[in-house]
Tab-separated table of C-alpha atoms and ligand atoms in Angstrom:
chain	number	residue	atom	x	y	z
A	1	MET	CA	188.266	-148.825	88.649
A	2	ALA	CA	191.553	-149.174	86.807
A	3	LYS	CA	191.334	-145.601	85.592
A	4	MET	CA	191.009	-144.363	89.136
A	5	PHE	CA	194.368	-145.760	90.106
A	6	LYS	CA	196.190	-145.122	86.876
A	7	ASN	CA	197.879	-141.905	87.891
A	8	ILE	CA	198.516	-142.814	91.481
A	9	ILE	CA	201.834	-144.362	92.344
A	10	ALA	CA	201.526	-146.175	95.618
A	11	PRO	CA	204.324	-145.414	98.082
A	12	VAL	CA	205.088	-149.103	98.363
A	13	GLN	CA	205.733	-149.242	94.624
A	14	VAL	CA	208.063	-146.266	94.809
A	15	TRP	CA	209.890	-147.994	97.642
A	16	LEU	CA	210.154	-151.287	95.752
A	17	LEU	CA	211.526	-149.536	92.693
A	18	SER	CA	214.046	-147.656	94.809
A	19	GLN	CA	215.200	-151.062	96.053
A	20	GLY	CA	215.518	-152.302	92.473
A	21	LYS	CA	212.561	-154.621	92.845
A	22	CYS	CA	209.551	-155.278	90.683
A	23	VAL	CA	206.428	-153.511	91.919
A	24	GLY	CA	204.309	-156.475	90.886
A	25	CYS	CA	206.124	-159.507	92.218
A	26	SER	CA	208.944	-157.985	94.340
A	27	GLN	CA	211.598	-159.954	92.486
A	28	PRO	CA	214.954	-158.200	92.076
A	29	LEU	CA	215.044	-156.559	88.651
A	30	GLU	CA	218.638	-157.727	88.424
A	31	LYS	CA	217.148	-161.098	87.577
A	32	GLY	CA	215.017	-159.766	84.777
A	33	ALA	CA	215.782	-160.013	81.083
A	34	LYS	CA	217.937	-157.051	80.079
A	35	LEU	CA	218.054	-155.387	76.730
A	36	ALA	CA	220.341	-152.483	75.908
A	37	ARG	CA	218.593	-149.535	74.279
A	38	GLN	CA	219.993	-147.037	71.815
A	39	ASP	CA	219.904	-144.185	74.292
A	40	GLY	CA	222.194	-145.990	76.716
A	41	THR	CA	219.484	-147.143	79.079
A	42	GLN	CA	218.438	-150.728	79.590
A	43	LYS	CA	215.037	-152.283	79.243
A	44	ILE	CA	214.319	-154.867	81.904
A	45	THR	CA	211.526	-157.349	81.517
A	46	CYS	CA	210.563	-159.019	84.747
A	47	LYS	CA	209.413	-162.602	85.004
A	48	CYS	CA	205.890	-161.300	85.509
A	49	LYS	CA	206.125	-159.398	82.182
A	50	ARG	CA	206.252	-155.931	83.693
A	51	VAL	CA	208.710	-153.761	81.829
A	52	TYR	CA	211.133	-151.290	83.380
A	53	ILE	CA	213.809	-148.909	82.214
A	54	LEU	CA	217.153	-148.735	83.973
A	55	ASP	CA	218.460	-145.261	83.356
A	56	LYS	CA	222.094	-144.225	83.098
A	57	GLY	CA	222.071	-143.171	86.725
A	58	GLY	CA	221.214	-146.712	87.776
A	59	LYS	CA	217.607	-145.955	88.694
A	60	TYR	CA	214.658	-148.061	87.684
A	61	ARG	CA	211.347	-146.768	86.484
A	62	ARG	CA	208.327	-148.299	84.844
A	63	ALA	CA	208.534	-148.276	81.073
A	64	GLY	CA	206.119	-146.013	79.274
A	65	ILE	CA	203.586	-147.429	76.881
A	66	ASN	CA	205.769	-146.567	73.881
A	67	GLU	CA	208.812	-148.189	75.418
A	68	ALA	CA	207.365	-151.546	76.381
B	1	ZN	ZN1	207.759	-158.756	88.415
């Protein structure tokens, strides 16, 4: 089951991310724990433990498995 959905990004998740919100719990990522990374981006860890990257353009994306 999980594999089936792995490569599908639901439109609602894209929308939440575009609003700077966690796709899991809808909390603003502004409130997450921030950690500056060497490449100038920021790693954001949400309260629900999902991990995001804030890129230099100010856009959020889910962190890859090697970035978490
Ligand atoms: Zn969350």
